[in-house]
XYZ file of C-alpha atoms in Angstrom:
557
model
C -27.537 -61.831 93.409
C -28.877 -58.350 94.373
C -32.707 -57.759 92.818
C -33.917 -55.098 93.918
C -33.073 -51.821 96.010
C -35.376 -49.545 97.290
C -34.530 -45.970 99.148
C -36.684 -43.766 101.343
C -35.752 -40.235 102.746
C -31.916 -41.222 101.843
C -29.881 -38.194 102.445
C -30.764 -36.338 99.185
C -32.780 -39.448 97.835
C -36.739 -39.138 98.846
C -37.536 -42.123 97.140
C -35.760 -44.662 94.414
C -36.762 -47.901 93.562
C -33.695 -49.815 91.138
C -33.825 -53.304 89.740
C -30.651 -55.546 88.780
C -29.261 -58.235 86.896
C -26.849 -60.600 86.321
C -23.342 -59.174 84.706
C -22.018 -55.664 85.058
C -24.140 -52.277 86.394
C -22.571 -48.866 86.182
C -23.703 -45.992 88.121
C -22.766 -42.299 86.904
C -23.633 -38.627 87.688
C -22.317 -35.514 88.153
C -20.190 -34.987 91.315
C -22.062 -34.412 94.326
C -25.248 -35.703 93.026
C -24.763 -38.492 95.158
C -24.159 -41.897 92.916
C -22.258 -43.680 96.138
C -25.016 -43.207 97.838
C -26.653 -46.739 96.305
C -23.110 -48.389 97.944
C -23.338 -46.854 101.086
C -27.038 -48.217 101.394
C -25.543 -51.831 100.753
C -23.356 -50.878 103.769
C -26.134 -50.262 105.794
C -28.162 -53.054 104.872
C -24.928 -55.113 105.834
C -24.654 -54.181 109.315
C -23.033 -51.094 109.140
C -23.771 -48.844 112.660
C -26.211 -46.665 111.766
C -25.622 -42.668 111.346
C -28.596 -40.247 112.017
C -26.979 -37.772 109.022
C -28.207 -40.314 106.673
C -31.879 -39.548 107.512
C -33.199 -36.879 104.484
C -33.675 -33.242 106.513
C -37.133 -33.061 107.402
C -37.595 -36.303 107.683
C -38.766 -38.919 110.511
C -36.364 -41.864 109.453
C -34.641 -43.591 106.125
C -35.753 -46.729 105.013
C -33.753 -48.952 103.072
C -34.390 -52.463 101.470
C -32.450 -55.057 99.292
C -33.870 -58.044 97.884
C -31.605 -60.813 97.019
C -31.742 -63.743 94.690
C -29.897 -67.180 96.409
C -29.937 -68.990 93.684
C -25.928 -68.412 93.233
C -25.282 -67.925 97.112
C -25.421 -71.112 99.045
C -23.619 -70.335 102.133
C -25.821 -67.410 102.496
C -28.634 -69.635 101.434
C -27.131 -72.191 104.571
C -27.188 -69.140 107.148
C -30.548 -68.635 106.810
C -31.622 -72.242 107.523
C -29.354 -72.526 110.466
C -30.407 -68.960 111.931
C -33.943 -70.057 111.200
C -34.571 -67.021 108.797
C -34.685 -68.840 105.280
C -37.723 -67.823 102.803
C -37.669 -70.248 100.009
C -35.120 -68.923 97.408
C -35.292 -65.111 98.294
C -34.036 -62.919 101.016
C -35.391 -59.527 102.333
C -33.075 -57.069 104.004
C -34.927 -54.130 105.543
C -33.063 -51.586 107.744
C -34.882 -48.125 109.419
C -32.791 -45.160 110.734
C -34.553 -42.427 112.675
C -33.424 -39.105 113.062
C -33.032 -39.231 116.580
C -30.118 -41.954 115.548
C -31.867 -45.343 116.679
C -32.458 -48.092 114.647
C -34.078 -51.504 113.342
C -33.623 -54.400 111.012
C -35.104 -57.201 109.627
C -34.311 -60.052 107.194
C -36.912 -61.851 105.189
C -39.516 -59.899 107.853
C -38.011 -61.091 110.804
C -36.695 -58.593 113.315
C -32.585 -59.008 113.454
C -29.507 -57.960 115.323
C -26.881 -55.690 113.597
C -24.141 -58.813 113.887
C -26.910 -60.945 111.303
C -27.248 -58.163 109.228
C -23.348 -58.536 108.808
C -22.899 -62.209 109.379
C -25.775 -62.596 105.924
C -24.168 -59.644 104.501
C -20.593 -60.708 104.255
C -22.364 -63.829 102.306
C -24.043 -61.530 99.826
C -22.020 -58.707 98.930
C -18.651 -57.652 98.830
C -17.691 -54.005 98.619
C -14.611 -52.817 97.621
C -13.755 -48.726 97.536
C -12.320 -46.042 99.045
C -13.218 -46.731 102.461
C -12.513 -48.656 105.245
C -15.055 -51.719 105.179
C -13.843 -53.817 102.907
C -13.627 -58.007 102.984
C -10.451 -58.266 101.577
C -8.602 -56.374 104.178
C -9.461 -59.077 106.533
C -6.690 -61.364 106.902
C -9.515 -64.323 107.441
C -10.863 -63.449 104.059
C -7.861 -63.214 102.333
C -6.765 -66.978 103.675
C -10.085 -67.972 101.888
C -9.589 -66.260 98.791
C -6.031 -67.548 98.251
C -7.852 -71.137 99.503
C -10.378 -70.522 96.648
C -7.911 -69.370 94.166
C -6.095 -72.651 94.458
C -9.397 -74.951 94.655
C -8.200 -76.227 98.014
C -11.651 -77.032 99.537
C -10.950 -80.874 99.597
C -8.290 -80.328 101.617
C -9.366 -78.183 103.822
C -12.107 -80.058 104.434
C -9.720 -83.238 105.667
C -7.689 -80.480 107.652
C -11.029 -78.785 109.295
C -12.369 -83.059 110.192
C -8.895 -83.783 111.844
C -9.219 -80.638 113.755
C -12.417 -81.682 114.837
C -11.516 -84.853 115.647
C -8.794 -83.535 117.662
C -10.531 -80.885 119.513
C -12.884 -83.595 120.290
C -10.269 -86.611 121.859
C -9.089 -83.313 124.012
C -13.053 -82.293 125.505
C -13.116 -86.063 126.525
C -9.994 -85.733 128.108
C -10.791 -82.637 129.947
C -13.790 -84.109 131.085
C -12.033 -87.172 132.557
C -9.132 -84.993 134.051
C -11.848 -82.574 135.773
C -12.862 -86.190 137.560
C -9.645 -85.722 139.865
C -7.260 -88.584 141.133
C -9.607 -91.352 139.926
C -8.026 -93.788 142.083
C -9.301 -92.106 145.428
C -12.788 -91.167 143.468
C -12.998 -95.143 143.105
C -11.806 -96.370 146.728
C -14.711 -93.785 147.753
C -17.139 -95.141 145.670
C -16.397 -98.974 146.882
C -17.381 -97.871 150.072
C -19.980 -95.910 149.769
C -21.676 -98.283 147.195
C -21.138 -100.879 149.301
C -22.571 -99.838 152.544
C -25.895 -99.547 150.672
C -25.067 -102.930 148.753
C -25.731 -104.684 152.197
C -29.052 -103.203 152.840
C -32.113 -105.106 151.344
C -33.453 -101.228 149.746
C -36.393 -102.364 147.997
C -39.581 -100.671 148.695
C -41.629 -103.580 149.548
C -38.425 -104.802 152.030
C -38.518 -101.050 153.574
C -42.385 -101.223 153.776
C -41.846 -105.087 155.565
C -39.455 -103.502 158.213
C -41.547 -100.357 159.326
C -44.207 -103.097 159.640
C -42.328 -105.391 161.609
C -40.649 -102.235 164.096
C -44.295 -100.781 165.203
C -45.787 -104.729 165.493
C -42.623 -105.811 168.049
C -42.648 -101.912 169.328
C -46.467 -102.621 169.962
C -46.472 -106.090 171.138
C -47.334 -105.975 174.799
C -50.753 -103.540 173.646
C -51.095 -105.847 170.945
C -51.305 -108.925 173.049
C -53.308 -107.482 175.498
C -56.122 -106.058 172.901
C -56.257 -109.618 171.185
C -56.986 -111.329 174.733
C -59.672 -108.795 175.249
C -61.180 -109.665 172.202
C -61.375 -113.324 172.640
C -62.399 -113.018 175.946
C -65.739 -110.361 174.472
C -66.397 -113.049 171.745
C -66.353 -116.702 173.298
C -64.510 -116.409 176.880
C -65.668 -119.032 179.748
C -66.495 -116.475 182.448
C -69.380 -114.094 182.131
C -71.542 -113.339 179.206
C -69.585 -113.578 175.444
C -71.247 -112.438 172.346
C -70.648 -116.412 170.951
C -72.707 -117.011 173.983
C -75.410 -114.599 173.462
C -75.853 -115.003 169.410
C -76.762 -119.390 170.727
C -79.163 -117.750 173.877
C -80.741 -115.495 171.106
C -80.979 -118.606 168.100
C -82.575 -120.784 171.017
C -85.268 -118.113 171.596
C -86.170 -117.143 168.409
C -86.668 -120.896 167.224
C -88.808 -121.408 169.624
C -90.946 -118.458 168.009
C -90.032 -119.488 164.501
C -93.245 -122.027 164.546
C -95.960 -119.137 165.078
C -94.003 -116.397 162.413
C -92.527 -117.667 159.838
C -90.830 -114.744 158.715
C -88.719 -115.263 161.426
C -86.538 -118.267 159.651
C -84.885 -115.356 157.417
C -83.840 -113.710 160.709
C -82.599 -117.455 162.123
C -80.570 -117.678 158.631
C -78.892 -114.406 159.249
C -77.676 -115.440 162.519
C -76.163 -118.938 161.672
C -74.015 -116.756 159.175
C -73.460 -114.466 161.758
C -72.170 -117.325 164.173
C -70.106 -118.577 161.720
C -68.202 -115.406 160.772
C -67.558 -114.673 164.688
C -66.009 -118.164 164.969
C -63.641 -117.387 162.307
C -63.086 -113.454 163.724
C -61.906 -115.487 167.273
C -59.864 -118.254 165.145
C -58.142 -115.289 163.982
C -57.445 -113.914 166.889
C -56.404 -116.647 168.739
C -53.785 -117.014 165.992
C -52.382 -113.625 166.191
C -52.371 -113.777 169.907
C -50.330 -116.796 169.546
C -47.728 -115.544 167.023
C -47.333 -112.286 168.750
C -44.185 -112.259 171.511
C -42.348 -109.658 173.797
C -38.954 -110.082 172.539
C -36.958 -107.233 173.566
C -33.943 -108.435 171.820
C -36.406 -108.979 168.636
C -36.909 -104.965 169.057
C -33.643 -103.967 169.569
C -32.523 -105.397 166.368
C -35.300 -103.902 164.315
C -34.372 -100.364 166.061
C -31.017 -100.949 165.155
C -31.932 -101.599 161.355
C -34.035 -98.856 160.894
C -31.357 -96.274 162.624
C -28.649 -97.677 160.088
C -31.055 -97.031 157.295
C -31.975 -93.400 158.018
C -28.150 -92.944 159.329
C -27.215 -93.621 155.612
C -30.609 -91.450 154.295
C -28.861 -88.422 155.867
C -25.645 -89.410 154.852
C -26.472 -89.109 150.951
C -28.930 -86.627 151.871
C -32.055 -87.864 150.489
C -35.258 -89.651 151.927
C -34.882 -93.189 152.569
C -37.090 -94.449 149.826
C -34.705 -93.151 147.501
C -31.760 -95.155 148.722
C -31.805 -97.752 146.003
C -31.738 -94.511 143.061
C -29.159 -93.331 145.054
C -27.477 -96.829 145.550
C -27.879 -97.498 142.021
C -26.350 -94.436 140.894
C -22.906 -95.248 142.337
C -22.940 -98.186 141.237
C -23.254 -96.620 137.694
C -20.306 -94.346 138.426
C -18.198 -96.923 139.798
C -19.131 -99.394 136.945
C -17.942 -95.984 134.572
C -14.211 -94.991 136.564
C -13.640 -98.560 136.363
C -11.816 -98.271 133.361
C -11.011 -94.950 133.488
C -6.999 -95.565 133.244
C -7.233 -97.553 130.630
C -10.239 -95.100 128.933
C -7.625 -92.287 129.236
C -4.604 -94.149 127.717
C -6.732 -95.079 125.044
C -7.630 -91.302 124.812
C -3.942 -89.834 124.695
C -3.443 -92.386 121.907
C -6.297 -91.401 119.961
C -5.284 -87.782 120.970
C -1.580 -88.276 119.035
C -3.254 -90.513 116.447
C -5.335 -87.000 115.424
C -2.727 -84.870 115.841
C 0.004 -86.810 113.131
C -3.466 -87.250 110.755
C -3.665 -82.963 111.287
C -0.372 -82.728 110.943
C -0.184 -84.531 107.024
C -3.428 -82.530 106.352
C -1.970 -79.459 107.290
C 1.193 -79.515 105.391
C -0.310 -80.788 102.218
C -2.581 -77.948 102.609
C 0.835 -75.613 103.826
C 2.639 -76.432 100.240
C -0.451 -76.027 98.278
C -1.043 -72.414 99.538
C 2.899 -71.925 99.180
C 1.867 -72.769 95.164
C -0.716 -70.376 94.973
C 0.279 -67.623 96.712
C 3.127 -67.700 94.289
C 0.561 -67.957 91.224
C -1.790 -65.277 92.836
C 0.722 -62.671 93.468
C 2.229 -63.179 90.333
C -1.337 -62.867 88.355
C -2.071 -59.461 90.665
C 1.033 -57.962 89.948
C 0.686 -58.479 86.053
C -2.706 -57.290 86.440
C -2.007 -54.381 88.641
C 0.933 -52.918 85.335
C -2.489 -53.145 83.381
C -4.256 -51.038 86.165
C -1.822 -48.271 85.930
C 0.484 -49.085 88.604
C 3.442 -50.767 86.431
C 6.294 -51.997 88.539
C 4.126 -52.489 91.691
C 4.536 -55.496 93.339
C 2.313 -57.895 95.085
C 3.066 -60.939 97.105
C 1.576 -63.187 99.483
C 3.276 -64.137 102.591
C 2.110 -67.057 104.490
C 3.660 -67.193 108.263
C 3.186 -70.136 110.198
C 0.686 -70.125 113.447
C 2.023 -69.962 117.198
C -0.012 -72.706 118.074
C 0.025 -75.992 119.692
C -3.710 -77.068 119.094
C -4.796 -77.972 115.705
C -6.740 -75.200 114.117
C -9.577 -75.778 111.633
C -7.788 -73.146 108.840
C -4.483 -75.481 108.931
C -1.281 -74.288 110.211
C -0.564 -70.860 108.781
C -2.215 -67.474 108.095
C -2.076 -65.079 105.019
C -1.410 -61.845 104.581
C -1.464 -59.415 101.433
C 1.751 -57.330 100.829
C 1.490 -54.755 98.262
C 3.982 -52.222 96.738
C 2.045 -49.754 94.298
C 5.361 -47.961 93.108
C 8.700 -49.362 92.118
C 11.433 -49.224 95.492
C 8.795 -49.079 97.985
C 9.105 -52.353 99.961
C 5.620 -54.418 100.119
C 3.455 -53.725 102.691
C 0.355 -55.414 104.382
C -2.658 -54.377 102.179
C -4.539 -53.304 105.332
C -1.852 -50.487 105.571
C -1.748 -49.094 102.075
C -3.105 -45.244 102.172
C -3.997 -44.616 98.574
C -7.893 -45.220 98.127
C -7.372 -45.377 94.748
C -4.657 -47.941 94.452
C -6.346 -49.144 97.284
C -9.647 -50.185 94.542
C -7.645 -51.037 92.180
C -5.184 -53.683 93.652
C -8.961 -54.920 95.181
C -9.945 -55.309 91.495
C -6.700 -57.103 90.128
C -6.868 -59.809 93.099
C -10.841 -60.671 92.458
C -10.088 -60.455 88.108
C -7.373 -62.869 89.494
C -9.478 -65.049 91.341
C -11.890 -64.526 88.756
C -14.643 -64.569 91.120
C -13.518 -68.200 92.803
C -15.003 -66.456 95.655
C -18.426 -67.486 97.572
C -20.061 -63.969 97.271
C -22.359 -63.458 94.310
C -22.624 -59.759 94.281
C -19.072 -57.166 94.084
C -19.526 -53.551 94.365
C -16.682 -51.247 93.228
C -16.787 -47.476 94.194
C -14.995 -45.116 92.338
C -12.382 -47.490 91.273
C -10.930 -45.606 88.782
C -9.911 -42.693 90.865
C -6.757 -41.068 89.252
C -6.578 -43.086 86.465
C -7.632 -42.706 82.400
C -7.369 -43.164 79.046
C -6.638 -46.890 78.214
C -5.846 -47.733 81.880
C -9.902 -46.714 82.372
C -10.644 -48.835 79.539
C -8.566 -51.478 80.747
C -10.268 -51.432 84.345
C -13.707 -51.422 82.431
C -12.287 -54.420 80.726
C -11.988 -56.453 83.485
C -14.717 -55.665 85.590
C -16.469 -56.657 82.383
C -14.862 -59.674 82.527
C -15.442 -59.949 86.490
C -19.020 -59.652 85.580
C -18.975 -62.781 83.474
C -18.672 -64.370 86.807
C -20.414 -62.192 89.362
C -23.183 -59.605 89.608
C -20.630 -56.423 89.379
C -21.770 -52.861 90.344
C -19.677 -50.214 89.500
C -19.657 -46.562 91.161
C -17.520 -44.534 87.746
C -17.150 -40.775 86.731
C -15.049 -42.424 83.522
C -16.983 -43.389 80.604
C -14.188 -45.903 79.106
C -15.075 -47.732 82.603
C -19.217 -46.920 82.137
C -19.443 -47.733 78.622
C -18.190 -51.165 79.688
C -21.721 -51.936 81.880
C -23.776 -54.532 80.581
C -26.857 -52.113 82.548
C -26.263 -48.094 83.356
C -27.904 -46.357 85.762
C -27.603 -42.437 85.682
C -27.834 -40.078 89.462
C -28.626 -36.602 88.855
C -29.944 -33.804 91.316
C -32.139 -30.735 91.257
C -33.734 -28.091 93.854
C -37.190 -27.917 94.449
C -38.809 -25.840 96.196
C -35.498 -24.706 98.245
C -34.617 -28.880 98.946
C -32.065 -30.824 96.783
C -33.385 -34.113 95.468
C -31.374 -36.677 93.863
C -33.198 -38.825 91.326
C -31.889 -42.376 89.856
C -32.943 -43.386 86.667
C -31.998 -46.395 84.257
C -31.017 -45.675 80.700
C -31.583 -47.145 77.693
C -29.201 -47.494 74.514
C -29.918 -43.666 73.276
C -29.976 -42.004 76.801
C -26.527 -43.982 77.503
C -24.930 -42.164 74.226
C -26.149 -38.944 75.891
C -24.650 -40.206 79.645
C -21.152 -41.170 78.054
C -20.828 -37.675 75.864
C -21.490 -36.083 79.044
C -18.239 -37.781 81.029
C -16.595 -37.533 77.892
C -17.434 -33.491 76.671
C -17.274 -30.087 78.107
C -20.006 -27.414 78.543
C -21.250 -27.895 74.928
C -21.538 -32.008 73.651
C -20.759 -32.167 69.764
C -21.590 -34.624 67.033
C -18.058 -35.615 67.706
C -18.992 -36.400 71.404
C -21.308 -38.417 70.693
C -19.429 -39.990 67.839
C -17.258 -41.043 70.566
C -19.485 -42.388 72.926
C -21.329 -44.853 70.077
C -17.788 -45.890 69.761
C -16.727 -47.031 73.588
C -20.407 -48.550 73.498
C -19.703 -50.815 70.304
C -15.939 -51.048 71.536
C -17.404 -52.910 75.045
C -20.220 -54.894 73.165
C -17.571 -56.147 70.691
C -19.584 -54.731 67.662
């Protein structure tokens, strides 16, 4: 429900700050003193493209603001959550226009696009006048109103989950035809999983095999170094440091009787001695296990070309074989089944389509029901409104479609005949603004607000009409306003007196600059408001007589 509305250096408006309730608001004034004005700023604030003539003259930019209440407007309520936007149980709309025709917006003081602004909008208000934006000339929205007229929402909902289920059995079928021939994918895999299959890939294998390559590529050095060695530490010819460490023990023991300190040095050694005959144990047994085997060599070579043959084949570095072997494995292990995986999918496919298919027409004959009902309840409605004989119907034509659709299996549209022998026509089409308002208002006091949007503005509805069709048209946007917050643009004071709240627009020039002003009235400056639509240049007693009367007429004293 709409709060509050503020205006800055609007057109003719410098500044106007208005506050609303719950039930019905009218807004009066004098022509051109620019009452619509407070509608087309709920345009703006709903995404409307922005228009540079709305800045005030003299001006920088127009500022505009709405706060909303969302305690009656879940989906809006929903929006904001998803959209990441929501602030608590209020919402913030806040739109500048400069001169220069640019333009920015926010909602709850968070910079947004022009398509939020709309997409929140449509939530929040709904305008209907002489003008071109209006919800209900949207085939879409009239689908949902005839939908909310009849209460379908349960089944819609089991028509929108079978579409869903539907439209998802098809993505996993796309996915599994954009595979290709799965029967060549397969043989591929086989072969190239199994190539790596007979490779022992695991690091500390790969790690064993470079090892064993650069010890047999090595082995005639390797030999050779070892013998050296043994030969330095204990060899029979020539000197040998085994040799030398004994020659060097024998001499220092000798010593060992007239320094005592040297024992330490004698323990050292022995240690030494022993970890040199261990070094040339060692050695010996290397020497002995190593052997030139050329064919030993060739083997190895042979191994390790195969394994970087197949690292450039799948085109990554050889320790990532076994990832790479792993992961086509897990493919193969997944196309296995993948003929049986998509007959299973085609059945599941048809099984969603026959459960969208009952949905649908249950849905199809309950719409059928309440189109009847709804155009039957407008066209009553619309003899009330001053357009007896006029006819409205709903048609409902069935979709060209083969997929299931989440909004069932047909679309709506509005056909409207305001004067007796003129055939029906779309609604969209219909050229009177005033009938135009008016056939608006007899489908939402038909729907009786069933609708999701909390707040309904009506601009100069009653254009060509009066005398008990006004009153009647006050009546039920009265009545409208039992169910929704209602504001009413009216130059009729059968229509205004209806209001539950009145606001009055007036205008004066100061200082060579036109100002509009908007003020709220109370009981006494209402009388005044409604002998002014109702009287000439001069207001009598009479006048006013009147205008107590249409006041006590709407409250039902």
């Amino acid at each position: 429900m709409l709060s509050h509305l503020t205006l800055q250096d609007f057109a003719v408006v410098s500044r106007a700050e208005l506050a609303f309730g719950p039930g019905m608001t009218v807004v009066s004034g004098e022509t051109g003193a620019g009452k619509s004005l407070l509608v087309d700023a709920l345009m703006w604030l709903t995404g409307a493209r922005a228009d540079a003539g709305i800045v005030r003259h003299g001006a920088e930019r127009a500022e505009l603001a709405a706060e909303f209440s969302l305690a009656d407007a879940p989906a809006a309520r929903e929006w904001l959550r998803e959209n990441e936007l929501d602030d608590d149980e209020a919402c913030q709309l806040r739109r500048v226009i400069r001169a220069d025709g640019g333009s920015r917006a926010w909602i709850n003081g968070r910079p947004a696009t022009l398509g939020q602004l709309a997409a929140l909008g449509g939530l929040l208000v709904e305008i209907h006048g002489q003008h071109e934006h209006q919800a209900l000339l949207d085939r879409g929205q009239q689908l949902a109103l005839l939908d909310a007229f009849g209460q379908h929402g349960p089944m819609l909902a089991e028509v929108r989950d079978a579409a869903r289920r539907w439209a998802g059995v098809d993505r996993e079928l796309a996915e599994l035809a954009r595979s290709g021939d799965v029967g060549e994918r397969l043989a591929w895999l086989e072969h190239q999983a199994g190539e790596l299959a007979d490779e022992d890939l695991r690091p500390e294998a790969l790690e064993e095999l470079a090892a064993a390559h650069r010890r047999q590529a090595n082995a005639a050095g390797l030999i050779q170094g070892c013998q050296a060695a043994l030969a330095r530490l204990a060899g029979d010819d020539g000197l040998s440091l085994q040799r030398l460490l004994h020659q060097t023990q024998g001499e220092l023991a000798r010593l060992a009787g007239d320094e005592p300190r040297l024992a330490e040095v004698l323990a050292l050694l022995d240690s030494a001695g022993i970890q040199l005959a261990e070094a040339a144990a060692g050695l010996e047994r290397v020497h002995d296990e190593l052997d030139l085997d050329p064919a030993r060599l060739q083997q190895l070579e042979e191994r390790m070309a195969r394994l970087h043959e197949l690292a450039r084949k799948h085109r990554v570095p050889l320790e990532e074989l076994a990832a790479r072997r792993d992961a086509l494995q897990e493919e193969l292990e997944g196309l296995a089944g993948a003929g049986e995986r998509a007959a299973r999918l085609g059945r599941e496919l048809e099984v969603a389509a026959r459960e969208w298919q009952v949905a649908a027409a249950r849905l199809g004959q309950a719409r059928a029901r309440a189109a009847t009902a709804l155009g039957e309840a407008v066209a009553g409605l619309m003899g009330e409104l001053g357009m007896g004989g006029g006819v409205f119907t709903v048609a409902l034509e069935p979709l060209d479609t083969t997929r299931p659709t989440p909004s069932g299996a047909e679309r709506c549209e509005f056909l409207v005949s305001a004067n007796p022998g003129q055939p029906p026509r779309p609604l969209r089409k219909v050229a009177s603004g005033g009938e135009l308002a008016r056939i608006s208002l007899a489908i939402e006091v038909a729907a009786l607000g069933l609708d999701a949007v909390p707040t309904m503005v009506f601009d100069e509805v009653d254009t060509g009409i009066g005398g008990a069709v006004a009153e009647v048209v006050g009546q039920k946007l009265r009545a409208l306003g039992a169910e929704r917050q209602v504001l009413c643009v009216t130059h009729l004071p059968q229509v205004a007196a209806q209001g539950h709240h009145h606001y009055r627009v007036s205008k004066a020039v100061e200082a060579d600059a036109t100002h509009s002003q908007v003020e709220a009235l109370d009981d006494k400056a209402r009388v005044e408001e409604l002998a002014r639509m109702l009287g000439g240049v001069e207001i009598t007693k009479e006048v006013r007589a009147n205008a107590r009367q249409l006041l006590s007429r709407a409250s039902g004293k």
